[in-house]
Short mmCIF file of C-alpha atoms in Angstrom, two decimals:
data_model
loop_
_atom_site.label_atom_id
_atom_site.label_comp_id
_atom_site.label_asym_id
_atom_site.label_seq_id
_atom_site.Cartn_x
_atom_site.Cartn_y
_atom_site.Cartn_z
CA UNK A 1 110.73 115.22 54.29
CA UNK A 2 106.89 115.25 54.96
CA UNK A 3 106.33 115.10 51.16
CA UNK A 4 103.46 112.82 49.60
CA UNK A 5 105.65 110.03 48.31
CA UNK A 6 104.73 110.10 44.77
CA UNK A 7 106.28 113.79 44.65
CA UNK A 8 102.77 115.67 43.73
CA UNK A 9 101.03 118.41 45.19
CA UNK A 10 97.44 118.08 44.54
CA UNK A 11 97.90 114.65 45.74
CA UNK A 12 99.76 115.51 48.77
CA UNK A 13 96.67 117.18 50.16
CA UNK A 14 94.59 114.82 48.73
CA UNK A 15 95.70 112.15 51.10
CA UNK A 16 96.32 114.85 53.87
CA UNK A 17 92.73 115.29 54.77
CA UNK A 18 91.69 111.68 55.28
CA UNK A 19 95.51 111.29 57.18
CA UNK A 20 93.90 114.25 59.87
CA UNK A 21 90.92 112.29 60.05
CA UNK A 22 92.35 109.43 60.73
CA UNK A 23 94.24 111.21 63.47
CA UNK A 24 92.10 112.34 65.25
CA UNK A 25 89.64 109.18 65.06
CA UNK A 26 93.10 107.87 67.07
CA UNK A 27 92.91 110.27 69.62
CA UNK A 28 89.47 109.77 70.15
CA UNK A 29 90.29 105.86 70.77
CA UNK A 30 93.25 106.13 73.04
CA UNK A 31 95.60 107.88 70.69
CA UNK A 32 98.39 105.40 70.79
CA UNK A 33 99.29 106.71 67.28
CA UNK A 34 99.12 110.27 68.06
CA UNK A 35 101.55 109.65 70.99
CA UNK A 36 103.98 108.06 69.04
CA UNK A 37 107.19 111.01 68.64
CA UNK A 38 107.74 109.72 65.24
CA UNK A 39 104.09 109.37 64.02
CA UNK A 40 103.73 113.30 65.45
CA UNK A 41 106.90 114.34 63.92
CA UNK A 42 105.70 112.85 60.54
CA UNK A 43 102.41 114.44 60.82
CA UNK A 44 103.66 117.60 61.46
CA UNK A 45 106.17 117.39 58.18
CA UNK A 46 102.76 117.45 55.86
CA UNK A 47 101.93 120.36 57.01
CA UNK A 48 105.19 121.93 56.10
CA UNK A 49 106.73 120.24 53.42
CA UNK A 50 104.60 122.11 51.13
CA UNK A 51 105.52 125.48 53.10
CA UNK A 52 108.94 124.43 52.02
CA UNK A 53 108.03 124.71 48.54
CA UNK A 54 105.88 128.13 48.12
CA UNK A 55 106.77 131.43 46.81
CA UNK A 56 106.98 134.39 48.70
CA UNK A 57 103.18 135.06 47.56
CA UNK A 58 102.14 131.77 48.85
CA UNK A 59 101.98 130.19 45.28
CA UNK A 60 103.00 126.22 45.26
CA UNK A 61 104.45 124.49 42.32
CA UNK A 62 102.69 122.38 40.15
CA UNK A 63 104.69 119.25 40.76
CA UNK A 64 103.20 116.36 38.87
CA UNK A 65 99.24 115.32 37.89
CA UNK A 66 96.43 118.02 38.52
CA UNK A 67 96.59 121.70 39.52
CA UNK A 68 97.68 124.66 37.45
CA UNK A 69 100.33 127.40 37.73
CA UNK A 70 99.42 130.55 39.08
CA UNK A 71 96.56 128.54 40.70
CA UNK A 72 97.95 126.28 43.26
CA UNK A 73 98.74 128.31 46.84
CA UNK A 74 98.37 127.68 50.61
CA UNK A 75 95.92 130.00 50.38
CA UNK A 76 93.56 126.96 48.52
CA UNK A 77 94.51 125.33 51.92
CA UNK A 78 93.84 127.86 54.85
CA UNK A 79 91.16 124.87 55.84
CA UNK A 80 94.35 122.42 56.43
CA UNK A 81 96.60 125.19 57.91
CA UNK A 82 93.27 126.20 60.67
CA UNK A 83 93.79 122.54 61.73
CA UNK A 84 97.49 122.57 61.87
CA UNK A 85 97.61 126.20 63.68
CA UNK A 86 95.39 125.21 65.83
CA UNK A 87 95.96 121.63 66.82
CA UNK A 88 99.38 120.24 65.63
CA UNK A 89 102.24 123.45 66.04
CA UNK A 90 100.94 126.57 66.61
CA UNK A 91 103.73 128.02 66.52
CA UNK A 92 105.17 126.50 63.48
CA UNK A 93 101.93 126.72 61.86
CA UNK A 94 100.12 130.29 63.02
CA UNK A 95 102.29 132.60 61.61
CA UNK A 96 102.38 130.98 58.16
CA UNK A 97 97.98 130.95 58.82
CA UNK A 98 98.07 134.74 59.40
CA UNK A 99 100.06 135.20 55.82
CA UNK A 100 96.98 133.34 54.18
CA UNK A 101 94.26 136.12 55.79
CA UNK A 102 96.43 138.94 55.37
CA UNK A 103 96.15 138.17 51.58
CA UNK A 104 92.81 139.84 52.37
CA UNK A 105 90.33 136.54 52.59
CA UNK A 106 87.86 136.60 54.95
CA UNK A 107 88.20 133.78 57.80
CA UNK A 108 84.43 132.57 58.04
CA UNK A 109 84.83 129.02 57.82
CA UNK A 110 83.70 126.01 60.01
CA UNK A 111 87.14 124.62 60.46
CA UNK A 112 88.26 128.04 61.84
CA UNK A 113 85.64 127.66 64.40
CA UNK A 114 86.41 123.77 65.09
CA UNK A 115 89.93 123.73 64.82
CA UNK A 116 91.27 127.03 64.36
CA UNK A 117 93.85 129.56 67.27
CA UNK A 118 91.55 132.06 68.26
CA UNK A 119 94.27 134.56 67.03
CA UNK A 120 96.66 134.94 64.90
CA UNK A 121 100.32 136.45 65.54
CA UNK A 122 102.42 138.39 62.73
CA UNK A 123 102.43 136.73 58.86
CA UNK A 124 105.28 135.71 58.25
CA UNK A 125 105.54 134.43 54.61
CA UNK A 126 107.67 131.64 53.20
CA UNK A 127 111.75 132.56 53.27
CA UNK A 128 115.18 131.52 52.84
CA UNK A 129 116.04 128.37 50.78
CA UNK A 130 114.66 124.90 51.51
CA UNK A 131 115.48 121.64 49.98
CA UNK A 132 112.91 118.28 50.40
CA UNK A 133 116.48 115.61 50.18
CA UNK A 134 114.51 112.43 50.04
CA UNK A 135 112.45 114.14 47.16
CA UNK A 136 115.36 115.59 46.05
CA UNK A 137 113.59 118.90 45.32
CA UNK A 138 115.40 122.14 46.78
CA UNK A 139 114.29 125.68 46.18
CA UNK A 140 116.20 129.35 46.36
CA UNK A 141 114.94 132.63 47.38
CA UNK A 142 116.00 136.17 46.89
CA UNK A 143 114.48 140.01 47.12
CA UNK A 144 112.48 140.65 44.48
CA UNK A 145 110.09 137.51 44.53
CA UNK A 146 113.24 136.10 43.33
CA UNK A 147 112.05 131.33 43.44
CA UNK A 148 114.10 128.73 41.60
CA UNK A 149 112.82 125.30 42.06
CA UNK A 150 115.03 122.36 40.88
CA UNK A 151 113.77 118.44 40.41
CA UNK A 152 116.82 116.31 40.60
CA UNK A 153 115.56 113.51 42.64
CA UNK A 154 114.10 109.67 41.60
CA UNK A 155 110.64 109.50 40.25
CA UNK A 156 108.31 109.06 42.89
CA UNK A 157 105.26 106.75 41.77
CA UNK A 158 102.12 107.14 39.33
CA UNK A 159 101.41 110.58 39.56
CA UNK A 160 104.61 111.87 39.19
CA UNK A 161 106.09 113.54 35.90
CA UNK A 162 108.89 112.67 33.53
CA UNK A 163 110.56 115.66 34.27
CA UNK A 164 114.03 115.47 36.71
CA UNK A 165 116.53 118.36 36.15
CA UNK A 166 113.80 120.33 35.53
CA UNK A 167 113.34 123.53 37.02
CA UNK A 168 110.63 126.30 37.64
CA UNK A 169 111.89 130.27 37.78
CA UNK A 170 109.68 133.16 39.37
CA UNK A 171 110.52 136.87 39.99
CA UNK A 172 109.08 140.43 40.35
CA UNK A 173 106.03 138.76 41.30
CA UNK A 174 105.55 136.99 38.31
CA UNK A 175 105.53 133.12 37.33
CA UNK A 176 107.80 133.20 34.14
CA UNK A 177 108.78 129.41 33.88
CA UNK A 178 106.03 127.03 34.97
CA UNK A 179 105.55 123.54 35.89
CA UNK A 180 102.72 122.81 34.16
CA UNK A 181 101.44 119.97 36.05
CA UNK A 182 98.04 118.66 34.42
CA UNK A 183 94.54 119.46 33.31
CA UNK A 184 91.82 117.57 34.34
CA UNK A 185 91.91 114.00 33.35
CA UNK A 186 88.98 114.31 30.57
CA UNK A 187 91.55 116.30 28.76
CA UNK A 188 92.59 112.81 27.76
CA UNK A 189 93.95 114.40 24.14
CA UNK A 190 97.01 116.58 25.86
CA UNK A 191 97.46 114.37 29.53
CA UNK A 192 100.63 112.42 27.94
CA UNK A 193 102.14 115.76 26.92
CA UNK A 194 101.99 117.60 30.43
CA UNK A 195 102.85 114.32 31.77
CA UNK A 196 105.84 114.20 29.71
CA UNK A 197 109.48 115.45 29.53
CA UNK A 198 108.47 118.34 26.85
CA UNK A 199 106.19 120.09 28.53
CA UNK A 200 109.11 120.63 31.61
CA UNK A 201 112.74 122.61 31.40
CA UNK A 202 114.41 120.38 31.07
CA UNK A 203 117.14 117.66 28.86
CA UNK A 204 116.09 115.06 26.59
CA UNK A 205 117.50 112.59 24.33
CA UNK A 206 117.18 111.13 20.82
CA UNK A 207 113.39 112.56 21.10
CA UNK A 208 112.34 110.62 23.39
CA UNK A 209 110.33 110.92 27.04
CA UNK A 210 112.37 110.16 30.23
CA UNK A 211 112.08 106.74 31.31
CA UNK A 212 111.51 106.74 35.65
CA UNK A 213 114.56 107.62 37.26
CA UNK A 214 116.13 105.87 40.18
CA UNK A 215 119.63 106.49 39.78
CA UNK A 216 119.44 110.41 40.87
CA UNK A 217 121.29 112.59 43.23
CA UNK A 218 121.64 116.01 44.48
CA UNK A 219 124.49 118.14 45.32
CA UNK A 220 122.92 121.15 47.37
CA UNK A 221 125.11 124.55 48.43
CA UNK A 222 122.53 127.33 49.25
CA UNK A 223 125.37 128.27 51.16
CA UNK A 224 127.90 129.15 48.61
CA UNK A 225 128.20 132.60 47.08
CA UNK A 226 126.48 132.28 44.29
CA UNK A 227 123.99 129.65 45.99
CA UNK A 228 124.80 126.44 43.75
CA UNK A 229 122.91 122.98 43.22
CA UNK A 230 124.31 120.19 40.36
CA UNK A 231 121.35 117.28 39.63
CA UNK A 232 122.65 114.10 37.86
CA UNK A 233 120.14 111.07 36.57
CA UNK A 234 121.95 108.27 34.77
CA UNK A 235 118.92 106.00 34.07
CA UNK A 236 116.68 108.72 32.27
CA UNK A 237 117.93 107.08 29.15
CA UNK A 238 119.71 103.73 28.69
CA UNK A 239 123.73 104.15 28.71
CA UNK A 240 123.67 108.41 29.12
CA UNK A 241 124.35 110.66 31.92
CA UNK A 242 122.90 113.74 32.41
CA UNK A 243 123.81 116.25 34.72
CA UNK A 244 122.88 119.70 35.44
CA UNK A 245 124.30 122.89 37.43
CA UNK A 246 123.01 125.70 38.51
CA UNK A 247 123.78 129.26 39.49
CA UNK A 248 121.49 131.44 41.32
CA UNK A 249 122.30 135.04 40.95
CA UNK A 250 119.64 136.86 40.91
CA UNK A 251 119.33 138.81 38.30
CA UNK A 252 120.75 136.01 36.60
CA UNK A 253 120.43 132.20 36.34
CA UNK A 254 123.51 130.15 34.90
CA UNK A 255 122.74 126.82 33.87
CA UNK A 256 125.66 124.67 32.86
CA UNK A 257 124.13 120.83 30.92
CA UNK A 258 126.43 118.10 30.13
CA UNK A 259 125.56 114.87 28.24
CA UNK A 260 127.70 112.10 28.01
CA UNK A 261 127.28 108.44 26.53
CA UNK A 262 129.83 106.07 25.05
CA UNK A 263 127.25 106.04 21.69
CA UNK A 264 126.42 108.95 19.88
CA UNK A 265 123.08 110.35 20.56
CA UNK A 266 120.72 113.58 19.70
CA UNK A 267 120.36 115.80 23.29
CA UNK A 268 118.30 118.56 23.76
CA UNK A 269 117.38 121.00 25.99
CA UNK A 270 114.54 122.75 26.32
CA UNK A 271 112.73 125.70 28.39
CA UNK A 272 108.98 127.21 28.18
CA UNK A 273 108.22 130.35 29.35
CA UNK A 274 105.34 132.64 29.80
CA UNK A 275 105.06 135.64 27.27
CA UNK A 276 105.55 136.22 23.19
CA UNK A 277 108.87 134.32 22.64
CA UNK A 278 111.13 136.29 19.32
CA UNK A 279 115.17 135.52 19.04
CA UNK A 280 117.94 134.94 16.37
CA UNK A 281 121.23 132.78 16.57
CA UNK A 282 124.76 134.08 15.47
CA UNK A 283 127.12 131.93 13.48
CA UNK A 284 124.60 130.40 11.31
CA UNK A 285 125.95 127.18 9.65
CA UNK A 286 124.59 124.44 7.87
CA UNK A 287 121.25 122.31 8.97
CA UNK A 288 121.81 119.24 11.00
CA UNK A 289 119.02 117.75 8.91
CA UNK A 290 117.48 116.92 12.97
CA UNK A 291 114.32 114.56 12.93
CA UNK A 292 110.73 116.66 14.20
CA UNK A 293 110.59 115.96 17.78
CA UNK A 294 107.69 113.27 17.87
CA UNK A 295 106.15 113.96 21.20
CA UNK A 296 106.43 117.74 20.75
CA UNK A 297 105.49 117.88 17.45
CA UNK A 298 101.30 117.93 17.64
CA UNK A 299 101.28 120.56 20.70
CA UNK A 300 103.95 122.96 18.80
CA UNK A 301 103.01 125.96 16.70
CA UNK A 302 104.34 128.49 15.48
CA UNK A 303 108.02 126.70 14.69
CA UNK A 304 111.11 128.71 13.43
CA UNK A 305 114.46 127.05 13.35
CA UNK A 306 118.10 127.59 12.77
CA UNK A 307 121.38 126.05 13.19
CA UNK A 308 124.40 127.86 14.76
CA UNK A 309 127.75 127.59 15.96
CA UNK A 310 127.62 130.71 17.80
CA UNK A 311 124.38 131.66 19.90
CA UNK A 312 120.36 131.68 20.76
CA UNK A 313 119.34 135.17 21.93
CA UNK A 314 115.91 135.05 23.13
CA UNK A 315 113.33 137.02 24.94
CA UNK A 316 109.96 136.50 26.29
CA UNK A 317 107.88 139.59 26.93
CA UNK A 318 106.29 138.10 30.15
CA UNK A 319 104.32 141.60 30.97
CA UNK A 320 104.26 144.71 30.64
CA UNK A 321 107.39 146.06 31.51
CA UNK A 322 108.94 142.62 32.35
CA UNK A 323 111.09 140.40 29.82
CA UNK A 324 113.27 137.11 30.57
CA UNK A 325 115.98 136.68 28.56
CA UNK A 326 117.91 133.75 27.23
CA UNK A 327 121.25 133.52 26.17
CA UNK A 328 122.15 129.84 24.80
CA UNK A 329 124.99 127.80 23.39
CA UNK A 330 127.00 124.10 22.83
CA UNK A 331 130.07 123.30 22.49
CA UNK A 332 130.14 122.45 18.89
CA UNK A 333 126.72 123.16 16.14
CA UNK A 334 123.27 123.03 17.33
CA UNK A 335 119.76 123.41 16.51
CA UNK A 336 117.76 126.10 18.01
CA UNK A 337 113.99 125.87 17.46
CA UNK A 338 111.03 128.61 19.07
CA UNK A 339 107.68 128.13 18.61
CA UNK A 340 104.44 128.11 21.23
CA UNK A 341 103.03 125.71 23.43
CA UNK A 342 100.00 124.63 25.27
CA UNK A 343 100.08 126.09 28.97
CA UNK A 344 97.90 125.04 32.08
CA UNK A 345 94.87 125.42 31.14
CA UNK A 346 95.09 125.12 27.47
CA UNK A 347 94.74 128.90 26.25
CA UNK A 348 97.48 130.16 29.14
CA UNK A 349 100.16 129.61 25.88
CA UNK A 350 103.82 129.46 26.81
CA UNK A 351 107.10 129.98 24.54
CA UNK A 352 109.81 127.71 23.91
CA UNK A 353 112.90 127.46 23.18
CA UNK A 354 115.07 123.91 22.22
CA UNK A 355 118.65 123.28 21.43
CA UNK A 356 119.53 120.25 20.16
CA UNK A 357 123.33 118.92 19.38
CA UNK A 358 124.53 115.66 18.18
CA UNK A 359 127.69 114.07 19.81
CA UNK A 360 128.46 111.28 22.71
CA UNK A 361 129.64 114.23 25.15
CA UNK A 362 127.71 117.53 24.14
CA UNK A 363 127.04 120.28 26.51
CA UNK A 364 124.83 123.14 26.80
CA UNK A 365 125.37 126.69 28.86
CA UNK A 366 122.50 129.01 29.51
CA UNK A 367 122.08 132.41 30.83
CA UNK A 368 118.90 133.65 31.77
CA UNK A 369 118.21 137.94 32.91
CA UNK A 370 115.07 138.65 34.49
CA UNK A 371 114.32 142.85 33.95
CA UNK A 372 112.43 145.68 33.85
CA UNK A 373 114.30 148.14 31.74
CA UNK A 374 117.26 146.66 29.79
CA UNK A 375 119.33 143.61 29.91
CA UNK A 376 122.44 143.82 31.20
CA UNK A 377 123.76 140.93 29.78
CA UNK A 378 125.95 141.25 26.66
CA UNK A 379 127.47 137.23 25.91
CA UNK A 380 128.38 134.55 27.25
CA UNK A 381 131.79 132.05 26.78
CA UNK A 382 131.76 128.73 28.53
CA UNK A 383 133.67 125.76 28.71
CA UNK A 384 134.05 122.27 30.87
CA UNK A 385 135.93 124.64 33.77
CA UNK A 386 132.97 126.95 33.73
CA UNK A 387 130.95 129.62 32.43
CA UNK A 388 131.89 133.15 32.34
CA UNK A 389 129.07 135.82 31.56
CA UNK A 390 129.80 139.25 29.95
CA UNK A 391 127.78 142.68 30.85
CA UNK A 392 127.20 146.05 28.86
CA UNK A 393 129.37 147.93 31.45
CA UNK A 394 132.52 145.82 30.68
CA UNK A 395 132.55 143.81 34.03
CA UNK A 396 132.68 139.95 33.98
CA UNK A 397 131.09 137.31 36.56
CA UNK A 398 132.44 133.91 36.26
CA UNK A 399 130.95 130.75 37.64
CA UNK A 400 132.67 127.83 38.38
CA UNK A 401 131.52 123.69 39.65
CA UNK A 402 131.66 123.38 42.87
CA UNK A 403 133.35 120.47 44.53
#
């Protein structure tokens, strides 16, 4: 895929920069390397795996240690993307270059003049879907800013996150639902919480981090109307599955959960988002009497919970004029806790929402509405064949698995 093998961006370029000067020490000494078609074609997939994963504004996700949403972009990069326009693909590489200046920076550096085309074509910015398959990272694009990036792949290696199924959301050029990735490392008191699986959107069980994953795949149908994507892990925890699916509809975004184990366990599911977080559940019943959610606990403020058999209707006020909104259920009673949590860097607070359920098979379904005016959205009724989501104006959309 061209992706740093641990499956993080800051260290991706980190090792990219010594990897060009290493290639071009080659050249200089006979460039048996650089002639090699697969050494050229893996060289050339550096340079645009992280294209692959960008934004329409040239943002990049956060993926594991170091680097901060709304922070991370190509733009951080133009150095890399002079040598690549210039020496590795123009072509490939120019266009994508010319997006970077058009952002309005001023090209006055001394790779331009080393390395760099002497023009530049049309921008064109980062489009269409993409997935990374031996990553197992794929993102989907629509109008409106519209980016949904989904982790279902194994862990990569020590700078990677415990954090598969999780997924990132923007729109209406906006980040609403970050990766966090991680402060700097002297921020030694919060590291194991952006390093963890509670800092993500993702599923959890009985409280607990995900151990490294191995046993992960990907079903990927950008193709299908809505485009579709299911992520299983089942060695995230001992003796449970987990599997997610995935809708994208702009303005919606179905998410279907389903955890299954032969013992009974606590899952969870969780989602952080940028804005002030309020909500209520229906069909309040009795507490689950649920233990505090250790590795959560010391980062969480703010907590208000409440057990339902009905549903979580949430909204974060990302800006002005812009809400996501959350509609949640199970199958069966659940705990819904919101409260605040630390963003990236510290101050840049997110909301969150949880569900928890006990059971051996529980499952969750989520709706989420991106607007500007009003939702549209007026409930949601799910089951193992599907989810089916209601709107003000009477109409229906159903989703369904894909096979």
């Amino acid at each position: 895929d061209g992706f740093w093998f641990e499956g993080t961006m800051f260290y991706h370029y980190y090792s990219l920069c010594p990897l060009i000067t290493l290639y071009e020490l080659d050249k200089r000494l006979g460039g048996e390397a650089a002639r090699d078609p697969d050494v050229q074609r893996r060289f050339e997939g550096l340079f645009a795996a992280p294209m692959a994963l960008a934004d329409s504004r040239l943002r990049l996700p956060t993926l594991g240690d170091l680097g901060a949403p709304k922070v991370m972009s190509l733009a951080l990069y133009r150095h890399v993307y002079e040598y690549a326009a210039g020496q590795v693909a123009p072509k490939r590489f120019a266009p994508l270059l010319a997006a970077i200046y058009s952002l309005g920076l001023p090209r006055n550096s001394l790779t331009a003049l080393a390395f760099g085309p002497d023009e530049l074509p049309e921008p064109q910015f980062p489009a269409g879907h993409a997935l990374l398959e031996r990553r197992g990272i794929g993102v989907l694009r629509a109008p409106d800013d519209w980016y949904l990036l989904f982790k279902a792949g194994p862990h990569g290696a020590g700078h990677d996150h415990a954090d598969k199924l999780h997924f990132s959301l923007n729109a209406f050029g906006q980040v609403l639902a970050p990766d966090p990735g991680t402060a700097g490392y002297a921020l030694s008191d919060i590291h194991p919480y952006y390093r963890g699986t509670f800092s993500h959107n993702t599923l959890f069980v009985d409280g607990k981090n995900q151990s490294i994953v191995q046993k992960a795949s990907l079903v990927w149908q950008p193709e299908a109307n809505p485009p579709y994507a299911q992520g299983t892990v089942g060695d995230a925890y001992e003796g449970v599955i987990l599997s997610r699916r995935l809708w994208f509809d702009p303005p919606y975004v179905v998410v279907a959960d389903e955890c299954v184990s032969e013992a009974e366990h606590c899952y969870g599911f969780l989602f952080h988002a940028y804005g002030s977080l309020t909500g209520s559940v229906t069909q309040r019943v009795a507490d689950l009497g649920l233990p505090a959610l250790e590795p959560l606990a010391p980062y969480l403020s703010g907590a208000r919970r409440a057990c339902s058999g009905g549903l979580l209707d949430a909204t974060w006020r990302v800006a002005q004029g812009l809400y996501l909104r959350l509609l949640a259920t199970s199958d069966g009673p659940f705990e819904a806790l919101l409260g605040r949590t630390p963003g990236n860097p510290k101050p840049d607070e997110l909301g969150v929402a949880v569900l928890r359920a006990l059971g051996q098979e529980r499952r969750f379904w989520s709706v989420f509405e991106a607007y500007r005016a009003a939702p549209t959205v007026s409930g949601v009724t799910a089951s193992a064949q599907g989810v089916t989501v209601n709107l003000r104006d009477g109409s229906t959309r159903a989703y369904r698995p894909l096979r």
